[in-house]
mmCIF file of C-alpha atoms in Angstrom:
data_model
loop_
_atom_site.group_PDB
_atom_site.id
_atom_site.type_symbol
_atom_site.label_atom_id
_atom_site.label_comp_id
_atom_site.label_asym_id
_atom_site.label_seq_id
_atom_site.Cartn_x
_atom_site.Cartn_y
_atom_site.Cartn_z
ATOM 1 C CA GLY A 1 -5.778 -2.840 13.891
ATOM 2 C CA LEU A 2 -5.175 0.744 12.712
ATOM 3 C CA PRO A 3 -7.419 2.000 9.909
ATOM 4 C CA VAL A 4 -5.756 2.974 6.632
ATOM 5 C CA ASN A 5 -7.163 6.020 4.830
ATOM 6 C CA GLY A 6 -6.572 7.093 1.260
ATOM 7 C CA ALA A 7 -5.986 10.634 0.002
ATOM 8 C CA ASP A 8 -9.744 11.267 -0.017
ATOM 9 C CA GLY A 9 -10.085 10.363 3.679
ATOM 10 C CA VAL A 10 -12.000 7.159 2.904
ATOM 11 C CA SER A 11 -10.914 4.013 4.752
ATOM 12 C CA GLY A 12 -9.180 1.559 2.461
ATOM 13 C CA GLY A 13 -8.439 -1.227 4.922
ATOM 14 C CA THR A 14 -7.103 -2.244 8.311
ATOM 15 C CA VAL A 15 -3.530 -3.087 9.322
ATOM 16 C CA VAL A 16 -3.125 -6.733 10.332
ATOM 17 C CA ASP A 17 0.643 -7.272 10.195
ATOM 18 C CA LEU A 18 3.998 -5.574 9.699
ATOM 19 C CA TRP A 19 6.618 -7.030 7.344
ATOM 20 C CA VAL A 20 10.266 -6.588 8.364
ATOM 21 C CA ASP A 21 13.285 -6.926 6.093
ATOM 22 C CA ARG A 22 15.573 -8.938 8.361
ATOM 23 C CA ALA A 23 18.632 -8.473 6.127
ATOM 24 C CA GLU A 24 18.495 -4.674 6.309
ATOM 25 C CA MET A 25 16.672 -4.438 9.669
ATOM 26 C CA LEU A 26 13.879 -2.102 8.581
ATOM 27 C CA PHE A 27 10.134 -2.134 8.091
ATOM 28 C CA ARG A 28 9.092 -2.775 4.472
ATOM 29 C CA TYR A 29 5.314 -3.265 4.316
ATOM 30 C CA LEU A 30 2.098 -3.012 6.242
ATOM 31 C CA GLU A 31 -0.179 -5.960 5.510
ATOM 32 C CA LEU A 32 -3.796 -4.879 5.174
ATOM 33 C CA ASP A 33 -7.205 -6.498 5.195
ATOM 34 C CA VAL A 34 -9.082 -4.810 2.346
ATOM 35 C CA SER A 35 -12.799 -5.159 1.612
ATOM 36 C CA THR A 36 -13.750 -5.971 -1.966
ATOM 37 C CA GLY A 37 -17.011 -6.871 -3.648
ATOM 38 C CA ALA A 38 -16.151 -10.557 -3.210
ATOM 39 C CA GLY A 39 -15.132 -10.345 0.474
ATOM 40 C CA THR A 40 -11.788 -9.400 2.021
ATOM 41 C CA ARG A 41 -8.274 -9.930 0.786
ATOM 42 C CA ARG A 42 -4.766 -9.215 2.044
ATOM 43 C CA VAL A 43 -2.549 -6.687 0.297
ATOM 44 C CA LEU A 44 0.819 -5.093 1.026
ATOM 45 C CA LEU A 45 1.299 -1.355 1.532
ATOM 46 C CA PRO A 46 4.902 -0.096 1.181
ATOM 47 C CA ILE A 47 5.868 1.689 4.389
ATOM 48 C CA ASN A 48 7.450 4.619 2.509
ATOM 49 C CA PHE A 49 4.023 5.624 1.124
ATOM 50 C CA THR A 50 2.523 5.984 4.614
ATOM 51 C CA ARG A 51 2.227 8.481 7.434
ATOM 52 C CA ILE A 52 1.444 6.656 10.665
ATOM 53 C CA GLY A 53 -0.297 8.473 13.500
ATOM 54 C CA ARG A 54 -2.430 7.744 16.548
ATOM 55 C CA GLU A 55 -5.652 7.961 14.533
ATOM 56 C CA GLY A 56 -4.462 5.611 11.803
ATOM 57 C CA VAL A 57 -2.378 5.357 8.665
ATOM 58 C CA MET A 58 -2.623 7.993 5.918
ATOM 59 C CA VAL A 59 -1.729 7.265 2.295
ATOM 60 C CA LYS A 60 -1.652 10.270 -0.044
ATOM 61 C CA SER A 61 -0.841 8.407 -3.267
ATOM 62 C CA ILE A 62 -4.150 6.557 -3.820
ATOM 63 C CA LEU A 63 -7.811 6.910 -2.884
ATOM 64 C CA GLY A 64 -9.614 4.699 -0.362
ATOM 65 C CA ALA A 65 -11.503 2.643 -2.950
ATOM 66 C CA GLN A 66 -8.298 1.928 -4.900
ATOM 67 C CA PHE A 67 -6.821 -0.270 -2.129
ATOM 68 C CA ALA A 68 -9.003 -3.128 -3.393
ATOM 69 C CA LEU A 69 -7.013 -3.183 -6.660
ATOM 70 C CA VAL A 70 -3.483 -3.405 -5.230
ATOM 71 C CA PRO A 71 -1.573 -6.253 -6.933
ATOM 72 C CA ALA A 72 -1.576 -9.402 -4.801
ATOM 73 C CA THR A 73 1.214 -11.785 -3.889
ATOM 74 C CA ARG A 74 1.011 -15.418 -4.953
ATOM 75 C CA GLU A 75 2.150 -16.738 -1.563
ATOM 76 C CA PRO A 76 0.881 -15.231 1.706
ATOM 77 C CA GLU A 77 4.258 -15.286 3.506
ATOM 78 C CA ARG A 78 6.593 -14.236 0.681
ATOM 79 C CA VAL A 79 6.876 -11.483 -1.909
ATOM 80 C CA THR A 80 8.932 -11.892 -5.082
ATOM 81 C CA LEU A 81 10.935 -9.156 -6.759
ATOM 82 C CA LEU A 82 8.383 -8.907 -9.589
ATOM 83 C CA GLU A 83 5.516 -8.626 -7.091
ATOM 84 C CA GLU A 84 7.409 -5.901 -5.212
ATOM 85 C CA GLU A 85 7.861 -3.988 -8.459
ATOM 86 C CA LYS A 86 4.153 -4.222 -9.285
ATOM 87 C CA ILE A 87 3.098 -3.066 -5.808
ATOM 88 C CA MET A 88 5.538 -0.140 -5.772
ATOM 89 C CA ALA A 89 4.489 0.860 -9.305
ATOM 90 C CA TYR A 90 0.812 0.818 -8.299
ATOM 91 C CA PHE A 91 1.353 3.208 -5.397
ATOM 92 C CA GLY A 92 3.910 5.299 -7.302
ATOM 93 C CA GLY A 93 1.581 5.632 -10.287
ATOM 94 C CA GLY A 94 -1.180 6.782 -7.978
ATOM 95 C CA VAL A 95 0.840 9.904 -7.186
ATOM 96 C CA LEU A 96 0.114 11.112 -10.732
ATOM 97 C CA TYR A 97 -2.952 9.150 -11.813
ATOM 98 C CA ALA A 98 -5.158 8.406 -8.761
ATOM 99 C CA GLU A 99 -7.516 11.218 -9.722
ATOM 100 C CA PRO A 100 -7.857 13.337 -12.877
ATOM 101 C CA SER A 101 -6.833 16.604 -11.172
ATOM 102 C CA ARG A 102 -3.327 15.222 -10.541
ATOM 103 C CA GLN A 103 -2.654 14.945 -14.274
ATOM 104 C CA GLU A 104 -2.948 18.672 -14.926
ATOM 105 C CA PRO A 105 0.037 21.046 -14.913
ATOM 106 C CA LEU A 106 0.614 23.091 -11.766
ATOM 107 C CA ILE A 107 1.296 26.326 -13.638
#
């Protein structure tokens, strides 16, 4: 039930479940309910892109509105290796491309 906020402070969704990797005994994903123009959908948020606090979950790599475009899984209870790669690439790419100011040199 925690809210998930993007780098701009805008809510991108709500946590509904936590995915655990039973083989390695660690948390892998937060499952989110995300609002889109056509209703709500479920997406996965890699746990290593989050900062979890009492007020909610903060994600610095993408903006709040960009949660609606996270690649989906074909099956609701399983994620394939290709789907994992697409999800991780989406959040990883957001570190550099979520907003135009991130593409400029720091110096």
